[in-house]
Coordinates of C-alpha atoms and ligand atoms in Angstrom, one line a residue:
M1 CA -8.0 9.9 -7.5
N2 CA -10.5 10.2 -4.6
N3 CA -11.0 7.3 -2.3
S4 CA -14.5 6.4 -3.4
V5 CA -15.8 3.3 -1.5
G6 CA -19.0 1.5 -2.4
Q7 CA -20.3 2.4 -5.8
A8 CA -18.6 1.3 -9.0
V9 CA -16.1 4.0 -9.9
R10 CA -15.6 6.0 -13.0
G11 CA -13.5 8.9 -14.4
K12 CA -10.6 10.0 -12.3
D13 CA -11.6 7.7 -9.4
F14 CA -10.9 4.7 -11.6
W15 CA -7.5 3.1 -11.1
K16 CA -6.6 2.1 -14.6
R17 CA -6.2 -1.7 -14.6
E18 CA -4.0 -1.8 -17.6
S19 CA -3.7 -5.6 -18.0
E20 CA -7.4 -6.3 -17.5
L21 CA -8.4 -3.6 -19.9
A22 CA -5.8 -4.9 -22.4
S23 CA -7.1 -8.5 -22.3
L24 CA -10.6 -7.3 -22.6
W25 CA -9.9 -5.1 -25.6
F26 CA -7.8 -7.8 -27.2
A27 CA -10.7 -10.3 -26.9
I28 CA -13.1 -7.7 -28.3
E29 CA -10.8 -6.9 -31.2
S30 CA -10.3 -10.6 -32.0
G31 CA -14.1 -10.9 -32.5
S32 CA -15.1 -13.0 -29.5
H33 CA -18.1 -12.5 -27.2
I34 CA -17.1 -12.3 -23.6
L35 CA -18.1 -13.6 -20.2
L36 CA -16.5 -11.3 -17.6
V37 CA -16.2 -13.3 -14.4
A38 CA -15.1 -12.4 -10.9
P39 CA -16.7 -12.5 -7.4
R40 CA -18.6 -9.5 -6.1
R41 CA -16.6 -6.3 -5.5
V42 CA -13.5 -7.3 -7.6
G43 CA -14.2 -4.4 -9.9
K44 CA -16.1 -5.7 -13.0
T45 CA -18.6 -2.8 -13.2
S46 CA -15.9 -0.2 -12.9
I47 CA -13.9 -1.8 -15.7
M48 CA -17.0 -1.8 -17.9
F49 CA -17.6 1.8 -17.1
N50 CA -14.1 2.6 -18.3
L51 CA -14.8 0.7 -21.5
Q52 CA -17.8 2.9 -22.0
D53 CA -16.1 6.1 -21.1
E54 CA -13.0 5.6 -23.0
P55 CA -13.9 3.3 -25.9
K56 CA -11.3 2.6 -28.7
E57 CA -11.9 4.3 -31.9
R58 CA -14.7 2.7 -34.1
Y59 CA -16.5 1.2 -31.1
I60 CA -19.8 2.3 -29.6
V61 CA -20.5 1.0 -26.1
V62 CA -23.8 0.5 -24.5
Y63 CA -24.1 -0.6 -20.8
I64 CA -27.1 -2.0 -19.2
D65 CA -27.6 -3.4 -15.7
T66 CA -30.1 -6.2 -16.1
E67 CA -30.3 -7.2 -12.4
S68 CA -33.9 -6.0 -12.0
A69 CA -35.2 -7.6 -15.3
D70 CA -37.4 -10.5 -14.4
S71 CA -38.3 -11.7 -17.9
E72 CA -37.1 -11.7 -21.4
N73 CA -39.5 -8.8 -22.1
E74 CA -38.0 -6.7 -19.4
F75 CA -34.5 -7.4 -20.6
W76 CA -35.3 -6.2 -24.1
Q77 CA -37.0 -3.1 -22.7
K78 CA -33.8 -2.3 -21.0
L79 CA -31.7 -2.8 -24.0
F80 CA -33.9 -0.9 -26.5
N81 CA -34.3 1.9 -24.0
A82 CA -30.6 2.2 -23.6
L83 CA -30.1 2.4 -27.3
M84 CA -32.7 5.1 -27.8
E85 CA -31.8 7.1 -24.7
E86 CA -31.4 10.8 -25.5
E87 CA -28.0 11.2 -24.0
F88 CA -26.6 8.2 -25.8
V89 CA -28.0 9.3 -29.2
G90 CA -26.7 12.8 -28.5
K91 CA -23.2 11.5 -28.0
L92 CA -23.5 9.2 -31.1
K93 CA -24.2 12.2 -33.4
K94 CA -20.6 13.2 -33.3
Y95 CA -19.2 10.0 -34.7
S96 CA -21.9 7.7 -35.8
K97 CA -24.3 9.9 -37.8
R98 CA -26.3 7.3 -39.6
F99 CA -27.0 5.2 -36.5
A100 CA -27.9 8.3 -34.5
N101 CA -30.3 9.5 -37.2
F102 CA -31.9 6.1 -37.4
L103 CA -32.4 5.9 -33.6
E104 CA -33.9 9.3 -33.5
R105 CA -36.3 8.5 -36.3
I106 CA -37.5 5.1 -35.2
S107 CA -40.5 5.0 -32.9
I108 CA -41.1 2.1 -30.7
D109 CA -44.6 2.0 -29.4
K110 CA -44.2 -0.6 -26.8
I111 CA -42.3 -3.8 -26.0
T112 CA -44.6 -6.5 -25.1
T113 CA -44.3 -10.3 -24.4
K114 CA -44.9 -10.7 -28.2
G115 CA -42.1 -8.6 -29.3
V116 CA -41.4 -5.0 -30.3
E117 CA -44.3 -2.9 -31.5
F118 CA -43.4 0.0 -33.7
G119 CA -45.2 3.3 -34.3
D120 CA -46.7 2.1 -37.6
G121 CA -48.3 -0.9 -35.9
T122 CA -45.9 -3.7 -37.0
V123 CA -44.8 -6.2 -34.4
V124 CA -41.5 -7.9 -34.7
D125 CA -39.9 -10.5 -32.4
Y126 CA -37.0 -9.1 -30.2
A127 CA -34.1 -10.7 -32.1
T128 CA -35.3 -9.5 -35.5
A129 CA -36.0 -6.0 -34.2
F130 CA -32.5 -6.0 -32.8
E131 CA -31.0 -7.2 -36.1
N132 CA -32.9 -4.5 -37.9
F133 CA -31.5 -1.9 -35.6
I134 CA -27.9 -3.2 -36.1
K135 CA -28.3 -3.0 -39.9
E136 CA -28.4 0.7 -39.6
L137 CA -25.1 0.9 -37.8
D138 CA -22.5 2.9 -39.7
S139 CA -20.4 0.5 -41.7
D140 CA -17.1 1.3 -39.9
R141 CA -18.5 1.0 -36.4
K142 CA -19.0 -1.9 -34.0
L143 CA -21.4 -1.9 -31.1
I144 CA -20.3 -3.4 -27.7
I145 CA -23.3 -4.3 -25.6
M146 CA -22.3 -4.9 -22.0
M147 CA -24.9 -6.6 -19.8
D148 CA -24.1 -6.4 -16.1
E149 CA -25.7 -8.9 -13.7
F150 CA -26.9 -10.9 -16.6
A151 CA -27.0 -14.2 -14.7
Q152 CA -29.3 -12.6 -12.2
T153 CA -31.8 -12.1 -15.0
V154 CA -31.5 -15.7 -15.9
E155 CA -32.1 -16.7 -12.3
N156 CA -35.1 -14.3 -12.1
I157 CA -36.7 -15.9 -15.2
I158 CA -36.2 -19.3 -13.6
K159 CA -37.7 -18.1 -10.4
Y160 CA -40.7 -16.1 -11.7
E161 CA -41.4 -18.0 -14.9
D162 CA -39.7 -21.3 -15.4
E163 CA -36.5 -23.0 -16.6
E164 CA -37.9 -23.5 -20.1
N165 CA -38.2 -19.7 -20.6
A166 CA -34.7 -19.2 -19.2
Q167 CA -33.4 -21.6 -21.7
K168 CA -35.3 -20.0 -24.5
F169 CA -33.8 -16.6 -23.4
L170 CA -30.3 -18.1 -23.5
R171 CA -31.0 -19.7 -26.9
T172 CA -32.0 -16.3 -28.3
H173 CA -28.7 -14.8 -27.1
R174 CA -26.8 -17.7 -28.6
A175 CA -28.5 -17.3 -31.9
L176 CA -27.7 -13.6 -32.0
R177 CA -24.1 -14.3 -31.3
Q178 CA -24.0 -16.8 -34.1
N179 CA -26.0 -14.6 -36.6
E180 CA -23.7 -13.9 -39.5
N181 CA -25.4 -10.6 -40.3
L182 CA -24.3 -9.4 -36.8
A183 CA -20.8 -11.0 -36.7
N184 CA -18.8 -7.9 -37.5
K185 CA -21.2 -5.5 -36.0
V186 CA -21.8 -6.5 -32.4
T187 CA -19.8 -7.8 -29.4
F188 CA -21.7 -9.0 -26.4
V189 CA -20.1 -8.8 -23.0
Y190 CA -21.9 -10.7 -20.2
A191 CA -20.9 -10.0 -16.6
G192 CA -22.2 -10.4 -13.1
S193 CA -21.5 -11.3 -9.6
I194 CA -23.3 -14.6 -9.6
G195 CA -21.8 -17.0 -12.0
L196 CA -23.6 -17.5 -15.3
E197 CA -21.7 -20.8 -15.5
S198 CA -23.2 -22.1 -12.3
V199 CA -26.7 -21.0 -13.3
V200 CA -26.6 -22.8 -16.6
T201 CA -24.9 -25.9 -15.1
K202 CA -27.8 -26.2 -12.7
M203 CA -30.1 -26.2 -15.8
N204 CA -27.9 -28.7 -17.7
A205 CA -27.5 -26.1 -20.4
S206 CA -23.8 -25.3 -20.5
K207 CA -23.8 -25.7 -24.2
L208 CA -25.8 -22.5 -24.5
I209 CA -22.8 -20.4 -23.3
N210 CA -19.8 -22.5 -24.3
D211 CA -19.0 -20.2 -27.2
L212 CA -18.2 -17.3 -24.8
N213 CA -14.7 -16.3 -24.2
S214 CA -14.4 -16.2 -20.4
I215 CA -12.1 -13.5 -19.0
K216 CA -11.4 -13.5 -15.3
V217 CA -10.9 -10.2 -13.4
K218 CA -8.3 -11.0 -10.7
P219 CA -7.3 -9.0 -7.6
L220 CA -4.5 -6.5 -8.0
M221 CA -0.9 -7.9 -8.2
R222 CA 1.2 -7.0 -5.3
E223 CA 3.2 -4.2 -7.0
E224 CA 0.1 -2.7 -8.4
A225 CA -1.6 -2.8 -5.0
V226 CA 1.4 -0.9 -3.5
L227 CA 1.0 1.8 -6.1
F228 CA -2.7 1.9 -5.6
T229 CA -2.3 2.2 -1.8
R230 CA 0.2 5.1 -2.2
A231 CA -2.2 6.9 -4.6
L232 CA -5.0 6.6 -2.1
C233 CA -2.8 7.8 0.8
D234 CA -2.0 10.9 -1.3
S235 CA -5.7 11.6 -1.5
T236 CA -6.0 11.7 2.3
S237 CA -3.8 13.2 5.1
I238 CA -2.5 9.9 6.3
E239 CA 1.1 8.7 5.8
M240 CA 2.3 5.2 5.4
N241 CA 5.9 4.1 4.8
D242 CA 6.7 1.1 2.7
D243 CA 6.9 -1.3 5.7
I244 CA 3.5 -0.3 6.9
I245 CA 2.0 -0.7 3.4
T246 CA 3.5 -4.2 3.4
I247 CA 1.9 -5.0 6.7
L248 CA -1.5 -3.6 5.5
L249 CA -1.4 -5.6 2.3
D250 CA -0.3 -8.8 4.1
K251 CA -3.3 -8.5 6.3
I252 CA -5.7 -7.9 3.3
E253 CA -4.0 -10.7 1.2
W254 CA -6.8 -10.9 -1.4
L255 CA -5.9 -7.5 -2.9
I256 CA -9.1 -6.2 -4.4
P257 CA -9.3 -2.4 -4.7
F258 CA -12.4 -2.4 -2.5
Y259 CA -10.7 -3.8 0.6
I260 CA -7.7 -1.4 0.2
Q261 CA -10.1 1.5 -0.1
L262 CA -12.2 0.5 2.8
L263 CA -9.2 0.2 5.1
I264 CA -7.7 3.5 3.9
Q265 CA -11.0 5.1 4.7
Q266 CA -11.1 3.7 8.2
L267 CA -7.4 4.6 8.7
D268 CA -8.2 8.1 7.7
I269 CA -11.0 8.3 10.3
L270 CA -8.8 6.8 13.0
S271 CA -5.9 9.1 12.2
R272 CA -8.1 12.1 12.6
E273 CA -9.6 10.8 15.9
E274 CA -6.1 10.0 17.3
K275 CA -4.5 13.1 15.7
K276 CA -1.8 11.0 14.3
T277 CA -0.9 11.1 10.7
Q278 CA 1.7 8.4 10.6
I279 CA 0.0 5.0 10.5
D280 CA 1.2 2.1 12.7
E281 CA 0.2 -1.5 12.9
M282 CA -2.1 -1.0 15.8
M283 CA -4.1 1.5 13.8
I284 CA -4.3 -1.0 11.0
D285 CA -5.8 -3.6 13.4
G286 CA -8.2 -1.0 14.6
A287 CA -9.2 -0.1 11.1
I288 CA -9.9 -3.7 10.2
E289 CA -12.1 -4.1 13.3
Q290 CA -14.0 -0.9 12.4
A291 CA -14.4 -2.1 8.8
L292 CA -15.7 -5.5 9.8
S293 CA -18.3 -4.0 12.1
Q294 CA -20.1 -2.4 9.2
R295 CA -22.7 -5.0 8.8
Q296 CA -24.0 -3.9 5.4
L297 CA -20.6 -4.3 3.9
F298 CA -20.3 -8.0 4.5
D299 CA -23.7 -9.3 5.2
H300 CA -24.4 -10.2 1.5
W301 CA -21.8 -12.9 1.9
R302 CA -24.2 -14.7 4.2
S303 CA -27.5 -13.6 2.5
K304 CA -26.4 -14.6 -1.0
L305 CA -25.7 -18.1 0.3
K306 CA -29.2 -18.3 1.7
D307 CA -30.8 -17.1 -1.6
G308 CA -28.6 -19.1 -3.8
F309 CA -29.2 -22.7 -2.5
K310 CA -32.0 -24.7 -1.3
K311 CA -32.2 -25.2 2.5
K312 CA -30.1 -28.4 2.6
G313 CA -27.5 -27.0 0.3
Y314 CA -27.3 -23.8 2.4
L315 CA -26.8 -25.7 5.6
F316 CA -24.1 -27.7 4.1
A317 CA -22.3 -24.7 2.6
K318 CA -22.6 -22.8 5.9
E319 CA -21.2 -25.7 7.9
I320 CA -18.2 -26.1 5.5
L321 CA -17.5 -22.4 5.8
N322 CA -17.7 -22.6 9.6
I323 CA -15.3 -25.5 9.7
I324 CA -12.8 -23.8 7.3
C325 CA -13.0 -20.7 9.4
E326 CA -12.4 -22.5 12.7
K327 CA -9.7 -24.9 11.5
D328 CA -8.2 -22.7 8.8
T329 CA -8.3 -25.5 6.2
M330 CA -10.4 -28.4 5.1
S331 CA -9.6 -31.3 2.7
S332 CA -11.8 -32.4 -0.2
L333 CA -12.2 -35.7 1.5
K334 CA -13.6 -34.2 4.7
I335 CA -15.9 -32.1 2.6
R336 CA -17.2 -35.2 0.8
N337 CA -17.8 -36.9 4.1
K338 CA -19.8 -33.9 5.3
A339 CA -21.9 -34.0 2.2
T340 CA -22.8 -37.6 2.9
K341 CA -23.8 -36.6 6.4
H342 CA -26.1 -33.9 5.0
E343 CA -27.5 -36.5 2.6
L344 CA -26.5 -34.5 -0.4
D345 CA -25.9 -36.1 -3.7
E346 CA -22.3 -36.0 -4.8
D347 CA -22.8 -33.9 -7.9
Y348 CA -24.9 -31.3 -6.0
A349 CA -22.3 -31.1 -3.2
R350 CA -19.5 -30.6 -5.8
E351 CA -21.6 -27.9 -7.5
I352 CA -22.0 -26.1 -4.2
I353 CA -18.2 -26.2 -3.5
H354 CA -17.6 -25.0 -7.0
S355 CA -19.9 -22.0 -6.4
L356 CA -18.2 -21.2 -3.1
E357 CA -14.9 -21.1 -5.0
Y358 CA -16.3 -19.2 -7.9
D359 CA -18.0 -16.6 -5.8
G360 CA -14.9 -15.9 -3.8
Y361 CA -15.6 -17.5 -0.5
I362 CA -12.9 -20.2 -0.6
T363 CA -9.9 -21.1 -2.6
K364 CA -7.8 -24.2 -3.0
Y365 CA -4.2 -24.5 -2.0
E366 CA -1.7 -25.5 -4.7
D367 CA -2.1 -29.2 -3.7
G368 CA -5.6 -28.9 -5.3
K369 CA -7.2 -30.8 -2.4
T370 CA -7.3 -28.5 0.6
Y371 CA -9.5 -25.4 0.9
R372 CA -9.1 -22.2 2.8
F373 CA -10.9 -18.9 3.0
N374 CA -10.1 -16.7 0.0
S375 CA -9.9 -13.5 2.0
P376 CA -8.7 -13.2 5.6
L377 CA -11.0 -10.2 6.1
L378 CA -14.0 -12.3 5.1
K379 CA -12.7 -15.1 7.3
L380 CA -12.5 -12.8 10.3
W381 CA -16.0 -11.5 9.6
W382 CA -17.4 -15.0 9.2
Y383 CA -15.8 -16.1 12.4
K384 CA -17.4 -13.3 14.4
N385 CA -20.8 -13.0 12.7
V386 CA -21.7 -16.5 11.5
A387 CA -19.6 -19.2 12.9
N388 CA -19.9 -18.0 16.5
Ligands
ADP1 N1 -10.3 0.2 -10.9 C1 -10.8 0.6 -9.7 N2 -10.4 1.8 -9.2 C2 -10.8 2.2 -8.0 N3 -11.7 1.6 -7.3 C3 -12.1 0.4 -7.7 C4 -11.7 -0.1 -9.0 N4 -12.4 -1.3 -9.1 C5 -13.1 -1.5 -8.0 N5 -13.0 -0.5 -7.2 C6 -13.7 -0.4 -5.8 O1 -14.3 -1.6 -5.6 C7 -15.7 -1.4 -5.4 C8 -16.4 -2.5 -6.2 O2 -16.2 -2.3 -7.6 P1 -17.3 -2.7 -8.7 O3 -16.8 -2.3 -10.0 O4 -18.6 -2.3 -8.3 O5 -17.1 -4.3 -8.5 P2 -18.0 -5.5 -9.1 O6 -18.8 -4.9 -10.2 O7 -17.1 -6.5 -9.5 O8 -18.9 -5.9 -7.9 C9 -16.0 0.0 -5.9 O9 -17.0 0.6 -5.1 C10 -14.7 0.7 -5.7 O10 -14.6 1.2 -4.4
MG2 MG1 -20.9 -4.9 -10.4

């Protein structure tokens, strides 16, 4: 395993997250459609890549990243293009002859706002065209369609078109999931770093996704993080004994693979600079400082907040985070008082706090009433770059 920091990983760089993969496959095999949820950088895309690269027998997996799709039309272009892509069809030939032949034969002229236009001039609406495609799937195969950054597409439609179109788009998806002709043929997996749940709640349309089986991707468990850290150390020339690994993981606390990789990368650089292979605590502190100074790695935590809320909401969210950062914790009561000060309606304020929790900024203590930063690294970054 190489220490690959930044892009979603695949192949031998993927640390096999057995329990996440098992829950996902279990849900797929039990026939549900899935909402894969986790804040940014927890590892959703990497997990989906693994599903695609090592599918279980009888499954065919298609992955699309829909972040740049701004309309229903662009979404379907992405999906049909992925299905008809030469490389995908080539791979299919080995185990799904009928479907591969069909995909090779079919000619789509264009995909317009009216629907899919075929070579023979017929125009069919997206959902029907999709259903017709699926009919051709080999009888013993099931297609898994993974749509990454799906909620972003819904937000884009709201932004560039309107809410009504966004709801129509979600209704089409729901209808496809409930279409009996497709039931044993297709599994839809929706994923993304902004919460689909928050987006639909804002539109009062939760019922359009309440049939989805939501699966959370969590950070690594402590023991797993230790093994992961050891494996990463093996890929570099640094050495860390168990006590030092404990110190490192204590400082990271929110044990997502990304943070561990980032710090190992910085430790590797430091160790070369200092010509010292055995890592000590001072070097860990140095590595944390170096990591946090890379603006592009953390800045999205601020910019996403700005994009995600209207001005009043943004200022409220920012102040709450500044306070939690300065004081370490904040109670729900104090948060409610702040909302009143910002003249925010109670429901909207609650929705903002919910998004902050959902997106991985803050988390509740077990008392269920007091909030703190989810990740000490983010807290440190926020303290230096936003709060002060
Ligand atoms: N299973 C994994 N094995 C190794 N590295 C991982 C794994 N999951 C995530 N990462 C690391 O975390 C980063 C973010 O992963 P990614 O899959 O893009 O997360 P998400 O899609 O949730 O934002 C990757 O660049 C990679 O460095
Ligand atoms: Mg991703």
